[in-house]
mmCIF file of C-alpha atoms and ligand atoms in Angstrom:
data_model
loop_
_atom_site.group_PDB
_atom_site.id
_atom_site.type_symbol
_atom_site.label_atom_id
_atom_site.label_comp_id
_atom_site.label_asym_id
_atom_site.label_seq_id
_atom_site.Cartn_x
_atom_site.Cartn_y
_atom_site.Cartn_z
ATOM 1 C CA UNK P 1 -274.305 190.134 86.717
ATOM 2 C CA UNK P 2 -275.793 188.788 89.914
ATOM 3 C CA UNK P 3 -275.236 185.375 89.607
ATOM 4 C CA UNK P 4 -278.482 183.361 88.632
ATOM 5 C CA UNK P 5 -278.151 186.118 85.786
ATOM 6 C CA UNK P 6 -274.934 184.876 84.376
ATOM 7 C CA UNK P 7 -276.523 181.453 84.987
ATOM 8 C CA UNK P 8 -278.640 181.960 82.140
ATOM 9 C CA UNK P 9 -276.592 183.926 80.598
ATOM 10 C CA UNK P 10 -272.594 183.836 80.545
ATOM 11 C CA UNK P 11 -271.082 182.233 77.943
ATOM 12 C CA UNK P 12 -274.098 181.846 75.720
ATOM 13 C CA UNK P 13 -274.369 184.165 72.447
ATOM 14 C CA UNK P 14 -277.020 183.810 70.394
ATOM 15 C CA UNK P 15 -275.791 181.438 67.737
ATOM 16 C CA UNK P 16 -273.852 183.927 65.329
ATOM 17 C CA UNK P 17 -275.634 181.979 62.090
ATOM 18 C CA UNK P 18 -278.962 181.220 63.269
ATOM 19 C CA UNK P 19 -280.404 183.637 65.660
ATOM 20 C CA UNK P 20 -280.768 180.372 67.860
ATOM 21 C CA UNK P 21 -280.898 180.623 71.664
ATOM 22 C CA UNK P 22 -280.156 177.603 73.184
ATOM 23 C CA UNK P 23 -276.357 177.078 71.971
ATOM 24 C CA UNK P 24 -276.401 173.945 69.580
ATOM 25 C CA UNK P 25 -274.653 170.680 69.765
ATOM 26 C CA UNK P 26 -271.842 171.482 67.478
ATOM 27 C CA UNK P 27 -271.573 167.214 66.712
ATOM 28 C CA UNK P 28 -268.647 168.261 64.984
ATOM 29 C CA UNK P 29 -264.995 166.496 64.777
ATOM 30 C CA UNK P 30 -263.576 169.040 62.574
ATOM 31 C CA UNK P 31 -264.300 172.489 61.248
ATOM 32 C CA UNK P 32 -263.860 173.246 57.354
ATOM 33 C CA UNK P 33 -261.044 175.916 56.354
ATOM 34 C CA UNK P 34 -260.936 178.815 53.640
ATOM 35 C CA UNK P 35 -257.433 178.372 53.807
ATOM 36 C CA UNK P 36 -254.374 176.539 55.160
ATOM 37 C CA UNK P 37 -254.529 178.796 58.487
ATOM 38 C CA UNK P 38 -257.499 180.686 58.347
ATOM 39 C CA UNK P 39 -260.386 179.200 60.509
ATOM 40 C CA UNK P 40 -263.126 180.326 62.526
ATOM 41 C CA UNK P 41 -261.486 179.228 65.336
ATOM 42 C CA UNK P 42 -261.577 175.722 65.546
ATOM 43 C CA UNK P 43 -259.818 173.558 64.550
ATOM 44 C CA UNK P 44 -260.435 170.322 66.159
ATOM 45 C CA UNK P 45 -262.942 169.025 68.607
ATOM 46 C CA UNK P 46 -260.618 167.759 70.653
ATOM 47 C CA UNK P 47 -258.319 171.042 70.921
ATOM 48 C CA UNK P 48 -261.633 173.253 70.506
ATOM 49 C CA UNK P 49 -265.222 172.764 70.292
ATOM 50 C CA UNK P 50 -268.180 175.546 69.841
ATOM 51 C CA UNK P 51 -270.779 174.029 73.003
ATOM 52 C CA UNK P 52 -268.449 172.685 74.661
ATOM 53 C CA UNK P 53 -265.917 176.379 75.629
ATOM 54 C CA UNK P 54 -270.370 178.081 75.414
ATOM 55 C CA UNK P 55 -270.150 175.733 78.704
ATOM 56 C CA UNK P 56 -266.646 176.613 79.775
ATOM 57 C CA UNK P 57 -267.288 180.290 79.308
ATOM 58 C CA UNK P 58 -270.013 179.907 81.408
ATOM 59 C CA UNK P 59 -268.318 177.733 84.144
ATOM 60 C CA UNK P 60 -265.015 179.795 84.313
ATOM 61 C CA UNK P 61 -267.934 183.074 84.852
ATOM 62 C CA UNK P 62 -269.922 181.106 87.969
ATOM 63 C CA UNK P 63 -266.849 181.284 89.401
ATOM 64 C CA UNK P 64 -266.311 184.845 88.661
ATOM 65 C CA UNK P 65 -262.513 183.829 87.301
ATOM 66 C CA UNK P 66 -261.307 183.849 83.644
ATOM 67 C CA UNK P 67 -260.387 180.582 82.372
ATOM 68 C CA UNK P 68 -263.004 177.343 82.259
ATOM 69 C CA UNK P 69 -261.963 173.731 81.610
ATOM 70 C CA UNK P 70 -264.242 171.199 80.892
ATOM 71 C CA UNK P 71 -263.025 167.221 80.882
ATOM 72 C CA UNK P 72 -264.310 163.698 80.606
ATOM 73 C CA UNK P 73 -265.409 163.680 84.426
ATOM 74 C CA UNK P 74 -264.294 164.983 87.929
ATOM 75 C CA UNK P 75 -261.408 162.802 87.941
ATOM 76 C CA UNK P 76 -260.253 163.537 84.856
ATOM 77 C CA UNK P 77 -259.994 167.475 85.594
ATOM 78 C CA UNK P 78 -258.238 166.383 88.599
ATOM 79 C CA UNK P 79 -255.777 163.860 86.369
ATOM 80 C CA UNK P 80 -255.379 167.742 84.770
ATOM 81 C CA UNK P 81 -254.229 170.031 87.430
ATOM 82 C CA UNK P 82 -251.852 166.607 89.104
ATOM 83 C CA UNK P 83 -250.445 166.781 85.420
ATOM 84 C CA UNK P 84 -249.426 169.883 86.278
ATOM 85 C CA UNK P 85 -246.336 168.574 87.973
ATOM 86 C CA UNK P 86 -243.828 167.028 87.962
ATOM 87 C CA UNK P 87 -241.550 163.570 89.765
ATOM 88 C CA UNK P 88 -240.704 164.265 93.436
ATOM 89 C CA UNK P 89 -243.292 166.960 93.618
ATOM 90 C CA UNK P 90 -245.322 167.174 96.501
ATOM 91 C CA UNK P 91 -249.327 167.385 97.422
ATOM 92 C CA UNK P 92 -251.305 168.305 100.916
ATOM 93 C CA UNK P 93 -255.018 166.866 100.807
ATOM 94 C CA UNK P 94 -257.514 166.727 103.127
ATOM 95 C CA UNK P 95 -257.359 163.950 104.984
ATOM 96 C CA UNK P 96 -261.695 163.813 104.508
ATOM 97 C CA UNK P 97 -261.489 163.619 100.865
ATOM 98 C CA UNK P 98 -263.785 161.232 98.043
ATOM 99 C CA UNK P 99 -262.450 158.244 97.448
ATOM 100 C CA UNK P 100 -262.008 158.213 94.415
ATOM 101 C CA UNK P 101 -259.787 161.122 94.696
ATOM 102 C CA UNK P 102 -257.333 159.599 96.709
ATOM 103 C CA UNK P 103 -257.445 155.875 94.833
ATOM 104 C CA UNK P 104 -256.269 158.799 91.441
ATOM 105 C CA UNK P 105 -253.424 159.990 93.700
ATOM 106 C CA UNK P 106 -251.801 156.976 95.123
ATOM 107 C CA UNK P 107 -252.810 154.401 92.564
ATOM 108 C CA UNK P 108 -251.369 156.078 90.187
ATOM 109 C CA UNK P 109 -250.440 159.117 90.601
ATOM 110 C CA UNK P 110 -247.245 158.419 93.711
ATOM 111 C CA UNK P 111 -246.541 155.249 91.157
ATOM 112 C CA UNK P 112 -244.835 158.376 88.963
ATOM 113 C CA UNK P 113 -242.992 160.023 92.459
ATOM 114 C CA UNK P 114 -246.015 162.464 93.744
ATOM 115 C CA UNK P 115 -245.629 162.295 97.006
ATOM 116 C CA UNK P 116 -249.349 163.158 98.739
ATOM 117 C CA UNK P 117 -249.524 164.063 102.382
ATOM 118 C CA UNK P 118 -253.356 163.218 104.030
ATOM 119 C CA UNK P 119 -254.041 165.972 107.046
ATOM 120 C CA UNK P 120 -257.254 167.363 108.645
ATOM 121 C CA UNK P 121 -257.412 171.167 106.998
ATOM 122 C CA UNK P 122 -259.762 172.233 109.346
ATOM 123 C CA UNK P 123 -256.099 173.136 111.498
ATOM 124 C CA UNK P 124 -254.311 175.419 109.825
ATOM 125 C CA UNK P 125 -251.280 175.052 110.802
ATOM 126 C CA UNK P 126 -251.441 171.738 110.146
ATOM 127 C CA UNK P 127 -250.854 173.021 106.736
ATOM 128 C CA UNK P 128 -247.730 174.989 106.985
ATOM 129 C CA UNK P 129 -246.460 172.416 109.439
ATOM 130 C CA UNK P 130 -245.929 169.611 105.863
ATOM 131 C CA UNK P 131 -244.469 172.865 103.616
ATOM 132 C CA UNK P 132 -241.093 172.779 102.047
ATOM 133 C CA UNK P 133 -240.031 173.647 99.053
ATOM 134 C CA UNK P 134 -241.678 170.581 97.417
ATOM 135 C CA UNK P 135 -244.875 171.287 97.937
ATOM 136 C CA UNK P 136 -246.255 172.521 94.737
ATOM 137 C CA UNK P 137 -250.067 172.140 95.320
ATOM 138 C CA UNK P 138 -252.888 171.775 98.421
ATOM 139 C CA UNK P 139 -255.471 170.577 97.559
ATOM 140 C CA UNK P 140 -258.585 171.245 99.869
ATOM 141 C CA UNK P 141 -262.178 169.707 99.167
ATOM 142 C CA UNK P 142 -264.751 171.381 101.425
ATOM 143 C CA UNK P 143 -267.438 170.699 102.392
ATOM 144 C CA UNK P 144 -265.660 166.987 102.675
ATOM 145 C CA UNK P 145 -267.221 163.506 101.628
ATOM 146 C CA UNK P 146 -269.181 162.017 103.501
ATOM 147 C CA UNK P 147 -268.035 164.060 106.612
ATOM 148 C CA UNK P 148 -269.561 167.402 105.505
ATOM 149 C CA UNK P 149 -266.099 168.757 107.197
ATOM 150 C CA UNK P 150 -266.467 172.371 106.859
ATOM 151 C CA UNK P 151 -262.654 173.797 106.010
ATOM 152 C CA UNK P 152 -261.630 177.850 105.885
ATOM 153 C CA UNK P 153 -260.592 178.837 102.609
ATOM 154 C CA UNK P 154 -259.059 181.624 103.485
ATOM 155 C CA UNK P 155 -257.356 181.143 106.385
ATOM 156 C CA UNK P 156 -255.290 177.908 103.971
ATOM 157 C CA UNK P 157 -254.750 180.454 101.153
ATOM 158 C CA UNK P 158 -252.975 182.536 104.246
ATOM 159 C CA UNK P 159 -250.521 179.673 105.665
ATOM 160 C CA UNK P 160 -250.039 178.598 101.207
ATOM 161 C CA UNK P 161 -249.346 182.314 99.978
ATOM 162 C CA UNK P 162 -250.202 182.844 96.585
ATOM 163 C CA UNK P 163 -247.109 181.202 94.157
ATOM 164 C CA UNK P 164 -245.917 179.377 96.583
ATOM 165 C CA UNK P 165 -248.082 176.705 96.031
ATOM 166 C CA UNK P 166 -251.473 175.841 93.774
ATOM 167 C CA UNK P 167 -254.071 176.248 96.119
ATOM 168 C CA UNK P 168 -256.900 173.966 94.526
ATOM 169 C CA UNK P 169 -260.232 173.774 96.156
ATOM 170 C CA UNK P 170 -262.662 170.771 94.884
ATOM 171 C CA UNK P 171 -266.014 172.825 95.324
ATOM 172 C CA UNK P 172 -268.581 169.918 93.831
ATOM 173 C CA UNK P 173 -270.522 169.850 97.198
ATOM 174 C CA UNK P 174 -271.090 173.578 97.979
ATOM 175 C CA UNK P 175 -271.362 174.339 93.930
ATOM 176 C CA UNK P 176 -270.252 178.060 92.496
ATOM 177 C CA UNK P 177 -273.546 179.129 94.039
ATOM 178 C CA UNK P 178 -272.908 179.624 97.651
ATOM 179 C CA UNK P 179 -269.354 179.037 97.604
ATOM 180 C CA UNK P 180 -266.693 180.457 95.521
ATOM 181 C CA UNK P 181 -263.162 180.308 96.419
ATOM 182 C CA UNK P 182 -261.354 181.797 94.133
ATOM 183 C CA UNK P 183 -262.416 184.726 95.787
ATOM 184 C CA UNK P 184 -261.621 183.655 99.263
ATOM 185 C CA UNK P 185 -258.092 182.838 97.676
ATOM 186 C CA UNK P 186 -258.211 179.703 95.790
ATOM 187 C CA UNK P 187 -255.972 179.320 92.239
ATOM 188 C CA UNK P 188 -258.121 176.500 90.444
ATOM 189 C CA UNK P 189 -261.826 175.035 91.287
ATOM 190 C CA UNK P 190 -262.318 171.569 90.422
ATOM 191 C CA UNK P 191 -265.740 170.349 89.569
ATOM 192 C CA UNK P 192 -267.398 167.337 89.988
ATOM 193 C CA UNK P 193 -269.901 168.670 86.903
ATOM 194 C CA UNK P 194 -271.351 164.785 87.065
ATOM 195 C CA UNK P 195 -272.992 166.075 90.666
ATOM 196 C CA UNK P 196 -275.154 169.407 91.653
ATOM 197 C CA UNK P 197 -274.213 171.375 87.872
ATOM 198 C CA UNK P 198 -275.635 168.743 85.913
ATOM 199 C CA UNK P 199 -277.735 168.651 87.920
ATOM 200 C CA UNK P 200 -280.185 165.839 86.490
ATOM 201 C CA UNK P 201 -278.319 162.786 86.678
ATOM 202 C CA UNK P 202 -277.707 162.523 83.274
ATOM 203 C CA UNK P 203 -274.041 163.752 82.196
ATOM 204 C CA UNK P 204 -270.493 162.569 83.932
ATOM 205 C CA UNK P 205 -268.963 165.430 83.481
ATOM 206 C CA UNK P 206 -266.044 167.631 85.359
ATOM 207 C CA UNK P 207 -264.152 170.400 84.910
ATOM 208 C CA UNK P 208 -261.686 173.385 85.918
ATOM 209 C CA UNK P 209 -261.944 177.181 86.459
ATOM 210 C CA UNK P 210 -258.982 179.453 86.973
ATOM 211 C CA UNK P 211 -257.450 183.009 87.022
ATOM 212 C CA UNK P 212 -254.552 182.155 87.147
ATOM 213 C CA UNK P 213 -253.182 183.011 83.471
ATOM 214 C CA UNK P 214 -249.884 180.430 83.535
ATOM 215 C CA UNK P 215 -252.268 178.143 85.219
ATOM 216 C CA UNK P 216 -255.028 178.417 82.094
ATOM 217 C CA UNK P 217 -251.665 178.127 79.546
ATOM 218 C CA UNK P 218 -250.936 174.759 81.311
ATOM 219 C CA UNK P 219 -254.828 173.760 81.825
ATOM 220 C CA UNK P 220 -255.842 174.319 78.494
ATOM 221 C CA UNK P 221 -252.319 172.328 76.963
ATOM 222 C CA UNK P 222 -252.807 168.905 79.511
ATOM 223 C CA UNK P 223 -256.756 169.287 78.254
ATOM 224 C CA UNK P 224 -256.003 168.819 74.488
ATOM 225 C CA UNK P 225 -252.336 166.942 74.964
ATOM 226 C CA UNK P 226 -254.259 164.089 77.201
ATOM 227 C CA UNK P 227 -257.445 164.695 75.510
ATOM 228 C CA UNK P 228 -260.068 163.675 78.184
ATOM 229 C CA UNK P 229 -262.764 166.179 76.778
ATOM 230 C CA UNK P 230 -266.269 166.298 76.963
ATOM 231 C CA UNK P 231 -268.800 166.413 73.840
ATOM 232 C CA UNK P 232 -270.635 168.178 73.170
ATOM 233 C CA UNK P 233 -273.520 166.730 73.655
ATOM 234 C CA UNK P 234 -273.232 166.569 77.062
ATOM 235 C CA UNK P 235 -272.163 169.984 77.250
ATOM 236 C CA UNK P 236 -274.988 171.416 76.020
ATOM 237 C CA UNK P 237 -277.768 168.997 78.989
ATOM 238 C CA UNK P 238 -275.430 170.688 81.392
ATOM 239 C CA UNK P 239 -275.256 174.135 79.778
ATOM 240 C CA UNK P 240 -279.217 173.953 80.153
ATOM 241 C CA UNK P 241 -278.611 172.446 83.322
ATOM 242 C CA UNK P 242 -276.851 175.270 85.018
ATOM 243 C CA UNK P 243 -279.524 177.889 83.799
ATOM 244 C CA UNK P 244 -281.533 176.655 87.138
ATOM 245 C CA UNK P 245 -278.411 176.100 89.944
ATOM 246 C CA UNK P 246 -279.757 178.637 91.999
ATOM 247 C CA UNK P 247 -283.350 177.271 92.601
ATOM 248 C CA UNK P 248 -282.532 173.699 92.536
ATOM 249 C CA UNK P 249 -279.167 174.679 94.976
ATOM 250 C CA UNK P 250 -282.142 176.812 97.189
ATOM 251 C CA UNK P 251 -284.210 173.686 97.612
ATOM 252 C CA UNK P 252 -281.950 171.284 97.828
ATOM 253 C CA UNK P 253 -280.632 173.575 101.041
ATOM 254 C CA UNK P 254 -283.641 174.159 102.016
ATOM 255 C CA UNK P 255 -284.729 170.545 102.015
ATOM 256 C CA UNK P 256 -281.512 169.446 103.743
ATOM 257 C CA UNK P 257 -282.071 171.404 106.727
ATOM 258 C CA UNK P 258 -285.450 170.256 107.335
ATOM 259 C CA UNK P 259 -284.033 166.559 107.252
ATOM 260 C CA UNK P 260 -281.582 167.191 109.327
ATOM 261 C CA UNK P 261 -283.367 168.685 111.472
ATOM 262 C CA UNK P 262 -285.761 165.478 112.029
ATOM 263 C CA UNK P 263 -283.279 163.164 111.595
ATOM 264 C CA UNK P 264 -281.358 165.317 114.549
ATOM 265 C CA UNK P 265 -284.571 164.260 117.043
ATOM 266 C CA UNK P 266 -284.375 160.464 115.812
ATOM 267 C CA UNK P 267 -284.063 157.984 119.157
ATOM 268 C CA UNK P 268 -282.219 155.643 116.348
ATOM 269 C CA UNK P 269 -280.093 158.042 115.570
ATOM 270 C CA UNK P 270 -276.493 159.145 116.429
ATOM 271 C CA UNK P 271 -274.569 161.610 114.709
ATOM 272 C CA UNK P 272 -276.113 164.032 112.159
ATOM 273 C CA UNK P 273 -273.311 165.808 109.698
ATOM 274 C CA UNK P 274 -275.010 168.903 108.505
ATOM 275 C CA UNK P 275 -272.984 172.624 108.448
ATOM 276 C CA UNK P 276 -276.201 174.570 108.448
ATOM 277 C CA UNK P 277 -276.995 172.590 111.961
ATOM 278 C CA UNK P 278 -275.719 175.214 114.489
ATOM 279 C CA UNK P 279 -273.356 172.452 116.832
ATOM 280 C CA UNK P 280 -271.156 171.261 113.935
ATOM 281 C CA UNK P 281 -268.008 172.542 114.321
ATOM 282 C CA UNK P 282 -267.676 174.178 111.505
ATOM 283 C CA UNK P 283 -270.939 176.265 111.211
ATOM 284 C CA UNK P 284 -269.176 179.873 111.889
ATOM 285 C CA UNK P 285 -266.666 179.398 108.780
ATOM 286 C CA UNK P 286 -269.813 177.113 107.037
ATOM 287 C CA UNK P 287 -271.883 180.353 107.450
ATOM 288 C CA UNK P 288 -269.042 183.418 106.769
ATOM 289 C CA UNK P 289 -267.997 181.241 103.180
ATOM 290 C CA UNK P 290 -271.440 179.699 102.526
ATOM 291 C CA UNK P 291 -274.954 181.196 101.060
ATOM 292 C CA UNK P 292 -276.183 177.972 102.005
ATOM 293 C CA UNK P 293 -275.706 174.298 103.039
ATOM 294 C CA UNK P 294 -276.964 172.209 100.177
ATOM 295 C CA UNK P 295 -278.311 168.648 99.845
ATOM 296 C CA UNK P 296 -276.466 166.661 101.577
ATOM 297 C CA UNK P 297 -275.967 165.327 105.355
ATOM 298 C CA UNK P 298 -274.321 162.387 107.032
ATOM 299 C CA UNK P 299 -275.768 160.531 109.940
ATOM 300 C CA UNK P 300 -274.905 157.122 112.224
ATOM 301 C CA UNK P 301 -276.698 154.975 113.734
ATOM 302 C CA UNK P 302 -276.680 154.003 117.481
ATOM 303 C CA UNK P 303 -276.624 150.369 116.262
ATOM 304 C CA UNK P 304 -273.685 151.091 114.711
ATOM 305 C CA UNK P 305 -273.205 148.552 112.351
ATOM 306 C CA UNK P 306 -273.083 147.809 108.599
ATOM 307 C CA UNK P 307 -276.266 145.401 108.880
ATOM 308 C CA UNK P 308 -278.206 148.099 110.324
ATOM 309 C CA UNK P 309 -277.665 151.100 108.462
ATOM 310 C CA UNK P 310 -277.777 148.381 105.202
ATOM 311 C CA UNK P 311 -281.452 147.705 106.665
ATOM 312 C CA UNK P 312 -282.530 151.581 106.364
ATOM 313 C CA UNK P 313 -280.876 151.810 102.349
ATOM 314 C CA UNK P 314 -282.756 149.227 102.361
ATOM 315 C CA UNK P 315 -286.397 150.062 104.003
ATOM 316 C CA UNK P 316 -285.920 153.277 101.874
ATOM 317 C CA UNK P 317 -288.705 154.066 98.740
ATOM 318 C CA UNK P 318 -289.044 157.483 97.287
ATOM 319 C CA UNK P 319 -284.628 157.461 98.587
ATOM 320 C CA UNK P 320 -282.731 156.262 95.719
ATOM 321 C CA UNK P 321 -280.449 153.251 96.515
ATOM 322 C CA UNK P 322 -277.059 154.760 94.437
ATOM 323 C CA UNK P 323 -274.000 156.491 94.394
ATOM 324 C CA UNK P 324 -273.525 160.049 92.969
ATOM 325 C CA UNK P 325 -275.059 162.494 94.597
ATOM 326 C CA UNK P 326 -276.213 166.627 93.227
ATOM 327 C CA UNK P 327 -279.474 165.949 91.326
ATOM 328 C CA UNK P 328 -282.710 166.334 91.561
ATOM 329 C CA UNK P 329 -283.989 162.978 93.120
ATOM 330 C CA UNK P 330 -282.988 161.963 95.994
ATOM 331 C CA UNK P 331 -280.643 158.994 97.214
ATOM 332 C CA UNK P 332 -279.515 156.914 100.011
ATOM 333 C CA UNK P 333 -275.541 155.654 100.018
ATOM 334 C CA UNK P 334 -273.620 153.985 102.435
ATOM 335 C CA UNK P 335 -269.991 155.178 101.724
ATOM 336 C CA UNK P 336 -268.302 152.475 103.626
ATOM 337 C CA UNK P 337 -269.335 149.688 101.731
ATOM 338 C CA UNK P 338 -269.798 152.326 98.073
ATOM 339 C CA UNK P 339 -268.553 155.289 97.223
ATOM 340 C CA UNK P 340 -265.555 155.312 100.185
ATOM 341 C CA UNK P 341 -264.687 151.442 99.460
ATOM 342 C CA UNK P 342 -262.092 152.646 98.021
ATOM 343 C CA UNK P 343 -259.881 153.719 100.991
ATOM 344 C CA UNK P 344 -258.297 151.628 103.936
ATOM 345 C CA UNK P 345 -260.524 150.551 106.391
ATOM 346 C CA UNK P 346 -258.618 151.549 109.285
ATOM 347 C CA UNK P 347 -257.976 155.101 106.849
ATOM 348 C CA UNK P 348 -261.622 155.118 106.586
ATOM 349 C CA UNK P 349 -262.840 154.821 110.367
ATOM 350 C CA UNK P 350 -259.669 157.237 111.421
ATOM 351 C CA UNK P 351 -261.737 160.154 109.837
ATOM 352 C CA UNK P 352 -264.605 159.261 110.831
ATOM 353 C CA UNK P 353 -266.840 156.871 108.060
ATOM 354 C CA UNK P 354 -267.945 154.170 111.051
ATOM 355 C CA UNK P 355 -269.960 151.141 109.906
ATOM 356 C CA UNK P 356 -273.592 152.798 110.470
ATOM 357 C CA UNK P 357 -272.116 156.111 108.105
ATOM 358 C CA UNK P 358 -275.700 156.736 106.193
ATOM 359 C CA UNK P 359 -275.199 159.252 103.855
ATOM 360 C CA UNK P 360 -278.105 160.750 101.869
ATOM 361 C CA UNK P 361 -277.915 163.768 98.639
ATOM 362 C CA UNK P 362 -281.636 165.579 99.768
ATOM 363 C CA UNK P 363 -283.269 166.100 96.154
ATOM 364 C CA UNK P 364 -286.213 169.143 95.571
ATOM 365 C CA UNK P 365 -288.845 166.904 96.172
ATOM 366 C CA UNK P 366 -291.683 167.623 99.042
ATOM 367 C CA UNK P 367 -289.745 167.228 101.915
ATOM 368 C CA UNK P 368 -292.545 166.101 103.871
ATOM 369 C CA UNK P 369 -292.816 162.845 102.385
ATOM 370 C CA UNK P 370 -288.977 162.421 102.312
ATOM 371 C CA UNK P 371 -289.351 162.691 105.628
ATOM 372 C CA UNK P 372 -292.111 160.093 105.623
ATOM 373 C CA UNK P 373 -289.924 157.690 103.506
ATOM 374 C CA UNK P 374 -287.027 158.277 106.350
ATOM 375 C CA UNK P 375 -289.180 157.951 109.089
ATOM 376 C CA UNK P 376 -290.774 154.342 107.571
ATOM 377 C CA UNK P 377 -286.702 153.342 106.443
ATOM 378 C CA UNK P 378 -285.463 154.201 110.561
ATOM 379 C CA UNK P 379 -287.936 153.502 112.869
ATOM 380 C CA UNK P 380 -290.011 150.228 111.063
ATOM 381 C CA UNK P 381 -288.418 146.820 112.840
HETATM 382 C C1 PLP I 401 -268.104 162.725 92.405
HETATM 383 C C2 PLP I 401 -266.773 163.492 93.292
HETATM 384 C C3 PLP I 401 -265.573 163.293 91.801
HETATM 385 C C4 PLP I 401 -265.714 162.367 91.388
HETATM 386 O O1 PLP I 401 -265.885 163.556 89.291
HETATM 387 P P1 PLP I 401 -266.224 162.208 88.424
HETATM 388 O O2 PLP I 401 -267.227 163.113 87.700
HETATM 389 O O3 PLP I 401 -267.450 161.470 88.981
HETATM 390 O O4 PLP I 401 -265.509 161.271 88.312
HETATM 391 C C5 PLP I 401 -264.289 164.076 92.842
HETATM 392 N N1 PLP I 401 -264.972 165.080 94.057
HETATM 393 C C6 PLP I 401 -266.146 164.837 94.670
HETATM 394 C C7 PLP I 401 -266.236 165.543 95.562
HETATM 395 C C8 PLP I 401 -267.526 164.123 94.207
HETATM 396 O O5 PLP I 401 -268.583 163.944 94.549
#
């Protein structure tokens, strides 16, 4: 089956009890058993719930994998993955990554004796230099948030070599519609489902997907043992959101491209970060491993100050000033004081998050209206 068909049908069978075409919201904690041990595959909803199970099957299919697990948030999904490690194990991570992932690594797991190394993975040789027998996890985010750096997943997979360490990719920005890391050699894909997969800014959720049976066993064991599962109502909303993922990503990418090219021509704008631009250093790799370039666009101002950036944010009317991304409506944010404030200032600047850097989540409204809004915000005194 091709992607659009899977988005709509994978994991979603008519309900066996009524024929309902939409997976019902099984708002139940428990399931009556006929005799002790005789049940229909569901015993308790932390362990498994039919609405969540349909979504888990669907998300796994979209990534061309067998096993999926959904969690209460994207960070709860990463938390599950990190709990597969033991004290003393080492992780090599992208240096330019989602601020909350960094906070989870340094603020929570470092104190349990897990050691994190951060390196720019655009050069896969840098990973090789950090690898040793204690390396158990390679954490890749591509495109990165908010610098839109592109990491060559196949090149990283060639360095890591299957079986030596888990290669995990945070595929939140690209979604399986545009990029499928498992096909490129990754072992695990993680999603903040909150973003493009949900797509309507109404659910906080995370997911892990893998094709590796041993990893899957651990994933389900930790999901059930730690219990950070999502509820059935949220699973239903995401099942509905995913049905239009391919249509939304097409429009997000068209609008992202229009906005990025328009920004390039503005006098007040210094740099534009968008992998779809021919001038982007990762453009050739992005063209190879992605089928389009999303609605995420970052840019900096010639007046490189927090005040100048805040002025632009405050003047936008259609772009809502808000954290998060990936919904149908356009959002604008200031990484240094919002999403990435939990990263120390020197670390932040070293990876290019300057004081004037602005991040856009370009929605699926009419691009002319979006550009008019940005024009007003950038050029009005
Ligand atoms: C939002 C986000 C996360 C965290 O997900 P939550 O659902 O907010 O917990 C992780 N990675 C990336 C790239 C994100 O954008």
